[in-house]
Coordinates of C-alpha atoms in Angstrom, one line a residue:
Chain A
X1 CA 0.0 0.0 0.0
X2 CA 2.4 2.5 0.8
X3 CA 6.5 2.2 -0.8
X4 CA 9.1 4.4 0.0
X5 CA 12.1 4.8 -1.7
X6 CA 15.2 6.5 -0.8
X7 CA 13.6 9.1 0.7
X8 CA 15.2 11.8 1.8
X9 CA 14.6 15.6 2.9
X10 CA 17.1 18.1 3.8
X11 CA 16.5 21.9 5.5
X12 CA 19.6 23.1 4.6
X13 CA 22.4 20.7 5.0
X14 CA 20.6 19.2 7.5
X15 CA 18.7 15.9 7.0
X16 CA 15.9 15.4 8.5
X17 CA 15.4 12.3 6.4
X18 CA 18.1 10.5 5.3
X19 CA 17.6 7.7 2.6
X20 CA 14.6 6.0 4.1
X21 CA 12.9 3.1 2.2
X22 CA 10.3 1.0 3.5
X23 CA 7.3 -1.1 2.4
X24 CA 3.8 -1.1 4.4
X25 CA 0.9 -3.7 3.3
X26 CA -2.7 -2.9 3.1
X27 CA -4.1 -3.4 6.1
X28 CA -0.7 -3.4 8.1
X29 CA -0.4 -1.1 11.6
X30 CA 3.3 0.1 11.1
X31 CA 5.0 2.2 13.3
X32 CA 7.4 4.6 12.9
X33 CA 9.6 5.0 16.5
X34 CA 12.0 7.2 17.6
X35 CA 13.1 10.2 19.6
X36 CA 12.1 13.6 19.2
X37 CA 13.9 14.8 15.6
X38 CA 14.5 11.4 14.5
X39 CA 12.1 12.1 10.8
X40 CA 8.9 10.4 12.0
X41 CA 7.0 14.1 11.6
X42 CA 9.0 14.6 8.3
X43 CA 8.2 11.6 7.1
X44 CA 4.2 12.0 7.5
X45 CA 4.2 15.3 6.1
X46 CA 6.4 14.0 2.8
X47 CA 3.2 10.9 2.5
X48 CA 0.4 13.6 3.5
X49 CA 1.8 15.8 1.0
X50 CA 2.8 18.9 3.0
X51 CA 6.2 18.5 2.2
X52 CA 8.2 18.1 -1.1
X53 CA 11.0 15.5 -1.0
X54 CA 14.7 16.4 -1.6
X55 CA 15.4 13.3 -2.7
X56 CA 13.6 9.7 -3.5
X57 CA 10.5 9.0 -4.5
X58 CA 7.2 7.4 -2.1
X59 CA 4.0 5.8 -3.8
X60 CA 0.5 5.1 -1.8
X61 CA -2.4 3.0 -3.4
X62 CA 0.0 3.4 -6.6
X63 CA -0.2 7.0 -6.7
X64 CA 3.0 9.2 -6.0
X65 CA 3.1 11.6 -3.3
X66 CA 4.3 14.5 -5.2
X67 CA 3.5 14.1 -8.8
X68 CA -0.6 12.4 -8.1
X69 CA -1.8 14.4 -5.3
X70 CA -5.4 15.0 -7.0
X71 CA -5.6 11.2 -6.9
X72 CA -3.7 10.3 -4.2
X73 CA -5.9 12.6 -1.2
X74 CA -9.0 11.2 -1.6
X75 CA -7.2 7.8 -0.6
X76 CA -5.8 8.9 2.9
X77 CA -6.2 11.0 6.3
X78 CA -4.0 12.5 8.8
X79 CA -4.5 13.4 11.8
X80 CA -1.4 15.6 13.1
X81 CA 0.3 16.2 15.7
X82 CA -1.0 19.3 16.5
X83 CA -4.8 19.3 17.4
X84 CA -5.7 21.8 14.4
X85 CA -9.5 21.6 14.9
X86 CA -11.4 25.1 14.4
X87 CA -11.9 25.8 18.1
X88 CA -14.7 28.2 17.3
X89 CA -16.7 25.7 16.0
X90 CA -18.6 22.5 17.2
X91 CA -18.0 18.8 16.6
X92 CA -20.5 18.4 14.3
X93 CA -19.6 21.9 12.5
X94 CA -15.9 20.5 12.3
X95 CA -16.7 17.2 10.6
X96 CA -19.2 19.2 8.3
X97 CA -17.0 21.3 6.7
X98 CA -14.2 18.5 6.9
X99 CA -16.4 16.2 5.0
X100 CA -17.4 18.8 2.8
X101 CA -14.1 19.1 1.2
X102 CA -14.3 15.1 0.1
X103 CA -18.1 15.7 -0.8
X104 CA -19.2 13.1 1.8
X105 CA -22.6 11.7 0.5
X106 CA -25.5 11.6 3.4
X107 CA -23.1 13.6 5.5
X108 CA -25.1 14.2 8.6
X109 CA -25.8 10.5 9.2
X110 CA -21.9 10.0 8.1
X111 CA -20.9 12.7 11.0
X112 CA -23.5 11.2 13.8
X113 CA -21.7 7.6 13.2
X114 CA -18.6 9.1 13.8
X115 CA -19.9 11.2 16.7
X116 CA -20.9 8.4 18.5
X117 CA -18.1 5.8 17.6
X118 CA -16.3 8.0 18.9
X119 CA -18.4 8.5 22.1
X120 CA -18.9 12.6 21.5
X121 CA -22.7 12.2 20.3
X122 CA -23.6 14.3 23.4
X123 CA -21.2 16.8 22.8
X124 CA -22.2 17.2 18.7
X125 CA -23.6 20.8 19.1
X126 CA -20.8 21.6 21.8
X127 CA -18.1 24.1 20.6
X128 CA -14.7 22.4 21.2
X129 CA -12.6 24.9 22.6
X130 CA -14.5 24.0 25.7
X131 CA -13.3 20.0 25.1
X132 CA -10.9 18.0 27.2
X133 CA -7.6 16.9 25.4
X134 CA -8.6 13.6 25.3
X135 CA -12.2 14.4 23.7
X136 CA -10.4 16.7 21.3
X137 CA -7.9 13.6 20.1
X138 CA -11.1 11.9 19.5
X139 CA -12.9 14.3 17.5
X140 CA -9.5 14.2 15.4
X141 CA -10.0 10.7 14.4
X142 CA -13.5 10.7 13.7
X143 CA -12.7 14.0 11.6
X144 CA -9.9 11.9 10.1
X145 CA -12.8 8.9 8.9
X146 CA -15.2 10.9 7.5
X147 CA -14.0 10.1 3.9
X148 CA -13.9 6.6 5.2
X149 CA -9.7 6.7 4.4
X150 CA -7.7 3.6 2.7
X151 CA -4.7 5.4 4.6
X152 CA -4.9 6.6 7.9
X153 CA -1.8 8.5 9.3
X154 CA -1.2 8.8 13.0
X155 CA 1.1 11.2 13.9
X156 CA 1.9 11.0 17.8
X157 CA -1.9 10.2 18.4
X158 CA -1.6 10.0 22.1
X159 CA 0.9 12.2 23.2
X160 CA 0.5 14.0 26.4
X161 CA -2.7 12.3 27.1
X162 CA -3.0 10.5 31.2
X163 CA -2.6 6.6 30.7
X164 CA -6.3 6.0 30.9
X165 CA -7.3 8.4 27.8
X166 CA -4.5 6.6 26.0
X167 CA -5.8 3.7 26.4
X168 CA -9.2 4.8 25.2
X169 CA -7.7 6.0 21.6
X170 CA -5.5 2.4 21.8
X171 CA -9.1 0.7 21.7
X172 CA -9.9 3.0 18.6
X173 CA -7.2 2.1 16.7
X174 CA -7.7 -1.2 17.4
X175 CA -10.8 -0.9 16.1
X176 CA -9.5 0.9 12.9
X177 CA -6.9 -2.3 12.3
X178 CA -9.6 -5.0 12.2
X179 CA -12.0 -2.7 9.6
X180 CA -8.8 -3.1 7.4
X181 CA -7.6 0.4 7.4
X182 CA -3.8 0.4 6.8
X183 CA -2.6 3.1 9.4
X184 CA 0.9 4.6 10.1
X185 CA 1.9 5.7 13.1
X186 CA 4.2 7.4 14.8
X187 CA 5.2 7.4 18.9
X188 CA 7.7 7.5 21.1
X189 CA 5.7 5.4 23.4
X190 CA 7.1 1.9 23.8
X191 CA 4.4 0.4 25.1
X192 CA 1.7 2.0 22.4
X193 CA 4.1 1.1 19.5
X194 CA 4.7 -2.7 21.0
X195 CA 1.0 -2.9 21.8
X196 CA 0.0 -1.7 18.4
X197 CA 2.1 -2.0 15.5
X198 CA 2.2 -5.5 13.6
X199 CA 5.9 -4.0 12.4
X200 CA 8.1 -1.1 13.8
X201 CA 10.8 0.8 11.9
X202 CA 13.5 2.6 14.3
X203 CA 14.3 6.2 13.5
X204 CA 17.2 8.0 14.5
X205 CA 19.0 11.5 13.0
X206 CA 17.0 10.3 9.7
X207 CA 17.8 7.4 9.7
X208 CA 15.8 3.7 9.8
X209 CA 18.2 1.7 12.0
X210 CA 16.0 -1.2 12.4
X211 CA 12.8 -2.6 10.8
X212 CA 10.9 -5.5 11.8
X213 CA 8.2 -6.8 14.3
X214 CA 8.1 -5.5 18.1
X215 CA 8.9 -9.6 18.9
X216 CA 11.4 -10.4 16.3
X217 CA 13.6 -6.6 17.5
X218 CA 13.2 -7.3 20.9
X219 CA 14.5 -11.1 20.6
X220 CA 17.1 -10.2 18.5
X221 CA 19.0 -7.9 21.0
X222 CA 18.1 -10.9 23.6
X223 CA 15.0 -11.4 25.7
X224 CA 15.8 -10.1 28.7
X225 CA 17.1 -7.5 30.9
X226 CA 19.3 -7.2 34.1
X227 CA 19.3 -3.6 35.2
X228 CA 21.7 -3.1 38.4
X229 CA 21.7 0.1 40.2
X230 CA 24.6 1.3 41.3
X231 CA 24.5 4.1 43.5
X232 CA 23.1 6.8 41.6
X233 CA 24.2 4.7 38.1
X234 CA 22.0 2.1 36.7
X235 CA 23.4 -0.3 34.0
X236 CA 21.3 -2.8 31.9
X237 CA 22.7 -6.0 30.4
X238 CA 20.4 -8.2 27.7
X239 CA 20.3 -11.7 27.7
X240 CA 19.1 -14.2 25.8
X241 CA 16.5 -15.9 28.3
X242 CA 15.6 -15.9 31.9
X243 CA 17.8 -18.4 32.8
X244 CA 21.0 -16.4 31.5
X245 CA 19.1 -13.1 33.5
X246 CA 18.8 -15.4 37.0
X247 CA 22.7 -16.3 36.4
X248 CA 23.5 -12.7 35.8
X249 CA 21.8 -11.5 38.5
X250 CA 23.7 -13.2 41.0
X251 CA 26.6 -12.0 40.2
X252 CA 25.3 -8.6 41.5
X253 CA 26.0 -7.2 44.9
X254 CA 23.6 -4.3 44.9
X255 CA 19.4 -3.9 43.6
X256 CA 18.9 -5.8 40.5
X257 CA 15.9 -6.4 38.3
X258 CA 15.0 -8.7 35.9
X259 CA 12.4 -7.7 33.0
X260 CA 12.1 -8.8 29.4
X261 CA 13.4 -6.6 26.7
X262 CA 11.3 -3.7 25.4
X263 CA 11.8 -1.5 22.3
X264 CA 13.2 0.9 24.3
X265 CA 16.3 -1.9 24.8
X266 CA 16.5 -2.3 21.4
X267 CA 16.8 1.5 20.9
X268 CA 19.6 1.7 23.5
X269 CA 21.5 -1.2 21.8
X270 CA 21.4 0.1 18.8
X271 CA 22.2 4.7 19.7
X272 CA 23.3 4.2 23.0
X273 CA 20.8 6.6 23.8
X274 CA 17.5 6.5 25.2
X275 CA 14.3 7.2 23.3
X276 CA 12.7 9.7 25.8
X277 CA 16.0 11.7 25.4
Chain B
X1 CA -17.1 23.9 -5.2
X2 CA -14.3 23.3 -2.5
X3 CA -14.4 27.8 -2.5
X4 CA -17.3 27.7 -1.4
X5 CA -16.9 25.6 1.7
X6 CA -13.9 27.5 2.3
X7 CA -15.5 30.4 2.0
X8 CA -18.8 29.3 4.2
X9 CA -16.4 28.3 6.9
X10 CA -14.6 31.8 7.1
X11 CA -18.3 33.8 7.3
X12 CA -19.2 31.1 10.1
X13 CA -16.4 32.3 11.9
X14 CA -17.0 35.5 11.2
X15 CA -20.6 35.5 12.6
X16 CA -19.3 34.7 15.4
X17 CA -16.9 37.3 16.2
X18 CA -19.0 40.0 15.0
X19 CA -21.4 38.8 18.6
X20 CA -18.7 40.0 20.3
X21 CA -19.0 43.5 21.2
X22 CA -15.1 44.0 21.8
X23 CA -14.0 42.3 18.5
X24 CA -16.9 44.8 16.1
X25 CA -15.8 47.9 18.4
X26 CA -11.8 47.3 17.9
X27 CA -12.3 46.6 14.4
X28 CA -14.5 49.6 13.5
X29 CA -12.4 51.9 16.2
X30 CA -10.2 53.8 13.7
X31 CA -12.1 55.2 11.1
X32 CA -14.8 56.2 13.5
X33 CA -12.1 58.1 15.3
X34 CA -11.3 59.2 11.7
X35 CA -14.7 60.3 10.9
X36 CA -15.3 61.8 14.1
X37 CA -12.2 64.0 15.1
X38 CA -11.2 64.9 11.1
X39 CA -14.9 65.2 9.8
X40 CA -16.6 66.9 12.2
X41 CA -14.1 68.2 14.1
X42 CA -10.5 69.3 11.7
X43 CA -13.0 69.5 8.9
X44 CA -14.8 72.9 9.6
X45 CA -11.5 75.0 9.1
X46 CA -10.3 73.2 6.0
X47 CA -11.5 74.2 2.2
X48 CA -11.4 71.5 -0.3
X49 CA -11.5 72.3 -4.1
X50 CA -14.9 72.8 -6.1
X51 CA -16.7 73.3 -3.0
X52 CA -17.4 70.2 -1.0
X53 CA -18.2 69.9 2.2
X54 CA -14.9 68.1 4.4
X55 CA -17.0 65.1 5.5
X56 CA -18.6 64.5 2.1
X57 CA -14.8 64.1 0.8
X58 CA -13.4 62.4 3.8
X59 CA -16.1 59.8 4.0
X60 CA -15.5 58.0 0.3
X61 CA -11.6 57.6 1.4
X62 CA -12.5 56.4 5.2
X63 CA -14.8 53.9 3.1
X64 CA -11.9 52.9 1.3
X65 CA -9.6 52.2 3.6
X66 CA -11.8 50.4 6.1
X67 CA -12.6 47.9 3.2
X68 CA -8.6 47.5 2.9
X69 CA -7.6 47.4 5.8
X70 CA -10.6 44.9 6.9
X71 CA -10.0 42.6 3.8
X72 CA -6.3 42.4 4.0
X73 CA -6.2 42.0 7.7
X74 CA -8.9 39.2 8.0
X75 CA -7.4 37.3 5.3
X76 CA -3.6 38.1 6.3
X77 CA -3.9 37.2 9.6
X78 CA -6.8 33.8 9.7
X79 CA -4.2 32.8 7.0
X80 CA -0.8 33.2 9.4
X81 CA -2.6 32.2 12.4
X82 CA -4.1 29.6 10.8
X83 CA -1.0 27.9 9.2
X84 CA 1.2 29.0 11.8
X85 CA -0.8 28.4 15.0
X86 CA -3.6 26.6 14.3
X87 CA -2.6 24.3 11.4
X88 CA -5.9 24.7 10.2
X89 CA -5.0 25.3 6.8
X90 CA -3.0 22.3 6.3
X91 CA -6.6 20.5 6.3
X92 CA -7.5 22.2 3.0
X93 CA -3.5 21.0 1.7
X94 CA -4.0 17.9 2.7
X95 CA -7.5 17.4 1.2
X96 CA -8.7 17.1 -2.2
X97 CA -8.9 21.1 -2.6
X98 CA -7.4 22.6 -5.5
X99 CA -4.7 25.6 -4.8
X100 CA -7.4 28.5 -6.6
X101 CA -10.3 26.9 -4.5
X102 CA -7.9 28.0 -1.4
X103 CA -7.7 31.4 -2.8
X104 CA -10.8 32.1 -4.2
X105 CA -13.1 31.2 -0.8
X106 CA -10.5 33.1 1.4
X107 CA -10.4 36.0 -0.9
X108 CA -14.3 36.3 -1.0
X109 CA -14.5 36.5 2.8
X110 CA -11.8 39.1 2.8
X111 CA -14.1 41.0 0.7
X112 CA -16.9 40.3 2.4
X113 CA -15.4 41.3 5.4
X114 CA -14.2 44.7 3.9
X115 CA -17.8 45.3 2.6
X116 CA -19.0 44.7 6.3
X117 CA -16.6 47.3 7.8
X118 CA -17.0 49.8 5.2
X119 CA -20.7 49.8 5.0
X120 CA -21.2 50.4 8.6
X121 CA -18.4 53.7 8.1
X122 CA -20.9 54.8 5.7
X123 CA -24.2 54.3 7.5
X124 CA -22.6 56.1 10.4
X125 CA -20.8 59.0 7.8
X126 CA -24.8 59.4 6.1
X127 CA -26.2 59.5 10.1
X128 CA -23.6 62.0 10.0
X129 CA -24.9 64.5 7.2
X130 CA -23.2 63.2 4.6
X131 CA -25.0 64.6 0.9
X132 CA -22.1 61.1 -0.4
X133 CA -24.5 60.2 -3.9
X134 CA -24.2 56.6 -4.6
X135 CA -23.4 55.2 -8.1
X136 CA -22.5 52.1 -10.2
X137 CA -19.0 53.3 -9.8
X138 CA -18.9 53.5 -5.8
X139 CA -20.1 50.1 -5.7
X140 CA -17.6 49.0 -8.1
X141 CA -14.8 50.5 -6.2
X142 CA -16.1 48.9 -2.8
X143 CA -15.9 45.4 -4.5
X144 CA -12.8 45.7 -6.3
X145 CA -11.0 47.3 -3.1
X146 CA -11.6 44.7 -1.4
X147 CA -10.5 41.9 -3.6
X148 CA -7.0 43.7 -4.3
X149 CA -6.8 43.9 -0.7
X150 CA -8.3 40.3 0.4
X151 CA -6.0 38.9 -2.6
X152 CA -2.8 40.9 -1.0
X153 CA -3.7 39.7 2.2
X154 CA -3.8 35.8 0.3
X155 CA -0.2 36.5 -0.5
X156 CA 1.0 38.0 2.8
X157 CA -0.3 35.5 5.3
X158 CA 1.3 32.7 2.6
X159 CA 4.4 34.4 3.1
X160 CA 5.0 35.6 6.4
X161 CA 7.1 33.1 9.0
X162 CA 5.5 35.0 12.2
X163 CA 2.6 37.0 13.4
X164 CA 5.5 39.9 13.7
X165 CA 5.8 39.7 9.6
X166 CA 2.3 40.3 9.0
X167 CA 2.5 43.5 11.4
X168 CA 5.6 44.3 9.1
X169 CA 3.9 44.4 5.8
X170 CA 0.9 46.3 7.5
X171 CA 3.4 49.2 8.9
X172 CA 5.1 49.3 5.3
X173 CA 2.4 48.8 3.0
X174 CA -1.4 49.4 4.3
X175 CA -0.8 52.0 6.8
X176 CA 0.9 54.6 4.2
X177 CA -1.6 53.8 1.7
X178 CA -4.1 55.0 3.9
X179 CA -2.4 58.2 4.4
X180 CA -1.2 59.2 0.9
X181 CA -3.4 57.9 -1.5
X182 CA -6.3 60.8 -1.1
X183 CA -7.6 59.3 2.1
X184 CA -7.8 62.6 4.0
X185 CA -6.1 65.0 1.1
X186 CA -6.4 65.6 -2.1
X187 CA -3.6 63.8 -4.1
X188 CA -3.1 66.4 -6.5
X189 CA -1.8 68.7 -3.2
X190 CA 1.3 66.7 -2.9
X191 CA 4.3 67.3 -5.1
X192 CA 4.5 65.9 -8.9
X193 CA 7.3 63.0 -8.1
X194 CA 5.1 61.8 -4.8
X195 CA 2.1 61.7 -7.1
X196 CA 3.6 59.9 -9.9
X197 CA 4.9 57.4 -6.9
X198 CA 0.9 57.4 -5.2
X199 CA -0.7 57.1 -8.7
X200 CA 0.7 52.9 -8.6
X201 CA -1.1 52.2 -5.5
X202 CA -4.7 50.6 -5.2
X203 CA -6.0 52.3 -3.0
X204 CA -5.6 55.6 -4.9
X205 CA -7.8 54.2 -7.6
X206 CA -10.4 53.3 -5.1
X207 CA -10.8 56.7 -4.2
X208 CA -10.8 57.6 -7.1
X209 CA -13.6 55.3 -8.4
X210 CA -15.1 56.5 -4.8
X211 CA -15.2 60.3 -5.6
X212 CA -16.2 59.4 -9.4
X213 CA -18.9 61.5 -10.3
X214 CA -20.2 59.0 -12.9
X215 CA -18.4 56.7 -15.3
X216 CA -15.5 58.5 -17.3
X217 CA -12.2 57.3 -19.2
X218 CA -10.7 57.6 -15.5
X219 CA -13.1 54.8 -13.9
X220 CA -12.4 52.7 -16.3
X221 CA -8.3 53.1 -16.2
X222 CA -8.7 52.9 -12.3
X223 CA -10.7 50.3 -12.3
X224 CA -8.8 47.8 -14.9
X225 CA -5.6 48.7 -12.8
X226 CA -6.9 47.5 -9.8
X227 CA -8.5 44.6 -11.4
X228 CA -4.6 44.0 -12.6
X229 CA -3.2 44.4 -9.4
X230 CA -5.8 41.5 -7.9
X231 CA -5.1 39.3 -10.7
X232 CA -1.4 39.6 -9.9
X233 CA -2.3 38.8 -6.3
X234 CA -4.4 35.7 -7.0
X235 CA -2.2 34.5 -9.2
X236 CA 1.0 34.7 -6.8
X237 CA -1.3 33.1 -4.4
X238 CA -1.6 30.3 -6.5
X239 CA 1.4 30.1 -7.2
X240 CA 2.6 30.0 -3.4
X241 CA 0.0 27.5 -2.3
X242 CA 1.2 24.9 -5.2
X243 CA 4.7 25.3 -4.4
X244 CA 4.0 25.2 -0.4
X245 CA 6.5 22.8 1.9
X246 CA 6.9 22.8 5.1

C-alpha cells in the first residue's frame, strides 16, 4: 500500500530524512519509533503531502506523493500532531466542513456515526474549545474517517494524554486495524508502539536503524534485561533468556531487576541513547 | 465547489466574532475616530477644491480604507494564524482542494469582510450629514477594493514566517496607503514626483472610483488597474499554495 524509496529531505544541509525506504501492506499497523527529531513528523508530512521530498521517491495506493496528489488525497487521512480543529466551531460543525471538502454523500448521518463511535454524540452541538484533550484527540479521528480513508496517518496520536485516555484512543485504533484500514503511526511510546504496531521501523538522525516486528527486534538484542543500580548509576545487560538473566543477577551485589526486553532496549542497543532523550 | 466551503467556513467564523461586542468595536475603532475627530471636528476650518463639504470628501476615502484594511487583515492574519498556530489550513492541503479553490473562498471572505466594515463607516458618515450620492462606480470600487486587498492579504499571510511579519507588511504597505493615497487629502496637493509614486497604488484608484462622479475614461483606467493588481495577487497566491513545503 504504501513504498518508500530513498527518501530523503534536507533543510539546509541538515537531514531530517536520510535515505529512508520502507514497504507497508494494506491493512498493516506500522509504526514509525524514535526520539524527538529522528524524521517520523517529516516523514508523514512527505506521505500527507505537505512537504516536497529532496530526494527519492514514495507511492501510496499506486499514486506518487508529489506528482498524483489529486488522486492520491481522496485515498488517505492524517490526523497531526498538533490538534488543528477550528476551536470556534462545534463537533458536528468540524466534521461538516471536513467532509465537505471530500463531498461526503449523506453527510449528517456519516458525521453522527462518527460522533458516536467515537463517544462525542452528546457533545455534537458543543463548541470544542471548551473539550478536554482527550475528547479533542477523539474528534480528530473521527474527523480523520469521514472520507472513510484507505490510509490513515497517525502522527503521535496519544501524546500527552494521562494513561487512561491513552488507552481509550489504543481501543480505537484497534478498532480501525480489524476494519482493514492500513494506518501509520508514529510514537515515542514503547508500550503503544509494541501494543500496536504489527511491524516497527527505528528512526534516529534520519535514519531507519531497524525494521521489523516489536517480537522479532526485541528477541534479536536478547529477551531479557538485568538492570543493576549502582549508586546513583544504573546499568542494563540483555540476555538471551531468563535463565542467563537469574545467572546474571547473581553475580550482582547491589538492587537488580530482571524484566524482558522492550523497544526501548532495542533502541539503547542500537544509539546508546534512550528514546525519551 | 471546495471555495465555497472555504468560504462558508470563514463567514461562520466571522458571525461569530462579529457577537462580540469588543472584537466589532476594535475593528471599527479607527475610522470612527477618523470620521469623528477629522470630519466633524479638523474638517470645519479646511477648504477642499470645487466646494465640497470636508465630511462629504473624507467619508469616500475612510470607506476605502476600512474595506482595505478589513479585507487584508482578515485574510492576512486567519491565513498566518491559521498555518502557523492553528494548522488549520493544512486540512485544505492535505484534502482534495485545489490551490485556486484555497484562494478564491479566502479571498471572498476578505471582501466580504471589507464590505461589512466599510458599510457600517458609511451608514454612520450618512447619520452624519453626509450629501455622499451613490453610483455604479462606488459600488464598483467597494468590490474591487476589497479583492486587491483580500488577494494581498492571500499572498502575505502565505508568506509571512511569524505573526510579527504580518505587522511588518501592514506598517510598510497598508498604513501609508491609507495616508497618501487621497484618504484625508487631495492627491493632486502633494508634489509631482510623490504623485507619480501614489498614482501605482490601489488604494488611490479606489478613491478615485469612490469620488467618481459617474463613469468616465478615468473609472475605467482605475478600475482595470486594480483589477490588474488583484489578478497579480491571486495569481501569486496560486502560485505560493502549489509550491508550499513545510
Amino acid at each position: 500500500m504504501i513504498a518508500i524509496t530513498n527518501l530523503s529531505k534536507y533543510y539546509g544541509t541538515i537531514p531530517a530524512l536520510d535515505n529512508l525506504t520502507l514497504e507497508i501492506g494494506a491493512g498493516e499497523v506500522f509504526g514509525l519509533l524514535g526520539p524527538n527529531g529522528a524524521g517520523k513528523t517529516t516523514t508523514i508530512k512527505i506521505l500527507t503531502t505537505l512537504t516536497f521530498t529532496t530526494r527519492g521517491a514514495a507511492r501510496i495506493a499506486g499514486c506518487d506523493v508529489v506528482r498524483d496528489r489529486p488522486r492520491l488525497k481522496p485515498l488517505i487521512a492524517v490526523c497531526p500532531q498538533e490538534i488543528n480543529l477550528d476551536r470556534e466551531l462545534t463537533a458536528f460543525e468540524n466534521l461538516w466542513f471536513y467532509g465537505r471538502l471530500f463531498q461526503v454523500p449523506d453527510i449528517s448521518r456519516r458525521i453522527m456515526e462518527l460522533l458516536e463511535w467515537a463517544q462525542l454524540e452528546s457533545r455534537a452541538h458543543d463548541r470544542v474549545k471548551g473539550f478536554s484533550g482527550g475528547l479533542q484527540r477523539r474528534l480528530l479521528i473521527a474527523r480523520a474517517l469521514m472520507s472513510r480513508p484507505r490510509v490513515l496517518f497517525l502522527d503521535e496520536p496519544t501524546v500527552g494524554l494521562d494513561p487512561q485516555i491513552r488507552r481509550q484512543l489504543w481501543d480505537m485504533i484497534r478498532q480501525l486495524k480489524a476494519d482493514g484500514i492500513t494506518i501509520l503511526l508514529t510514537t515515542h511510546y514503547i508500550e503503544e508502539a509494541e501494543s500496536l504496531c504489527g511491524r516497527v521501523g527505528v528512526l534516529n538522525k534520519g535514519r531507519l536503524i531497524a525494521l521489523d516486528s516489536p517480537q522479532n527486534l526485541t528477541a534479536r538484542v536478547g529477551g531479557y534485561v538485568v538492570e543493576s543500580v549502582d549508586g546513583a548509576r544504573r546499568s542494563y545487560t540483555l540476555v538471551k533468556d531468563r535463565e542467563a538473566a537469574c545467572a546474571r543477577a547473581q553475580e550482582e551485589t547491589d538492587g537488580v531487576l530482571i524484566r524482558q526486553a522492550n523497544l526501548e532496549d532495542v533502541f539503547i542497543q542500537l544509539t546508546g541513547e534512550r528514546l525519551s532523550q | 465547489m471546495n471555495w465555497a466551503t472555504i468560504f462558508l467556513k470563514d463567514m461562520l467564523l466571522f458571525q461569530r466574532r462579529l457577537l462580540r461586542l469588543g472584537y466589532v468595536l476594535s475593528t471599527l475603532f479607527a475610522p470612527l475616530l477618523y470620521l469623528v475627530a477629522f470630519g466633524l471636528g479638523l474638517g470645519k476650518s479646511v477648504a477642499i477644491p470645487g466646494g465640497l463639504s470636508y465630511l462629504d470628501f473624507l467619508l469616500p476615502g475612510l470607506v476605502a480604507m476600512s474595506s482595505m484594511t478589513n479585507s487584508y487583515t482578515w485574510v492576512a492574519n486567519s491565513l498566518n494564524m491559521g498555518r502557523l498556530y492553528f494548522r488549520t489550513f493544512q486540512i485544505y492541503l492535505q484534502t482534495p482542494v485545489s490551490p485556486w479553490e484555497i484562494v478564491v473562498g479566502q479571498t471572498l471572505a476578505g471582501i466580504v469582510r471589507g464590505l461589512f466594515a466599510s458599510s457600517v463607516i458609511l451608514g454612520l458618515g450618512l447619520i452624519l450629514g453626509s450629501q455622499l450620492h451613490f453610483t455604479a462606480v462606488f459600488v464598483l470600487g467597494m468590490v474591487f477594493n476589497g479583492l486587491v486587498f483580500a488577494a494581498f492579504g492571500v499572498v502575505v499571510g502565505l508568506k509571512t514566517k511569524s505573526h510579527e511579519d504580518s505587522a511588518t507588511f501592514t506598517n510598510f504597505f497598508i498604513l501609508p496607503m491609507a495616508f497618501f493615497c487621497g484618504t484625508f487629502f487631495p492627491v493632486d496637493t502633494l508634489p509631482g514626483w510623490a504623485q507619480h509614486l501614489i498614482y501605482i497604488l490601489p488604494l488611490t484608484h479606489t478613491n478615485r472610483l469612490l469620488r467618481a462622479p459617474a463613469w468616465c475614461l478615468d473609472s475605467l483606467v482605475s478600475l482595470l488597474l486594480l483589477a490588474a493588481a488583484a489578478g497579480l495577487c491571486l495569481a501569486l497566491s496560486i502560485l505560493f499554495i502549489r509550491r508550499y513545503s513545510e
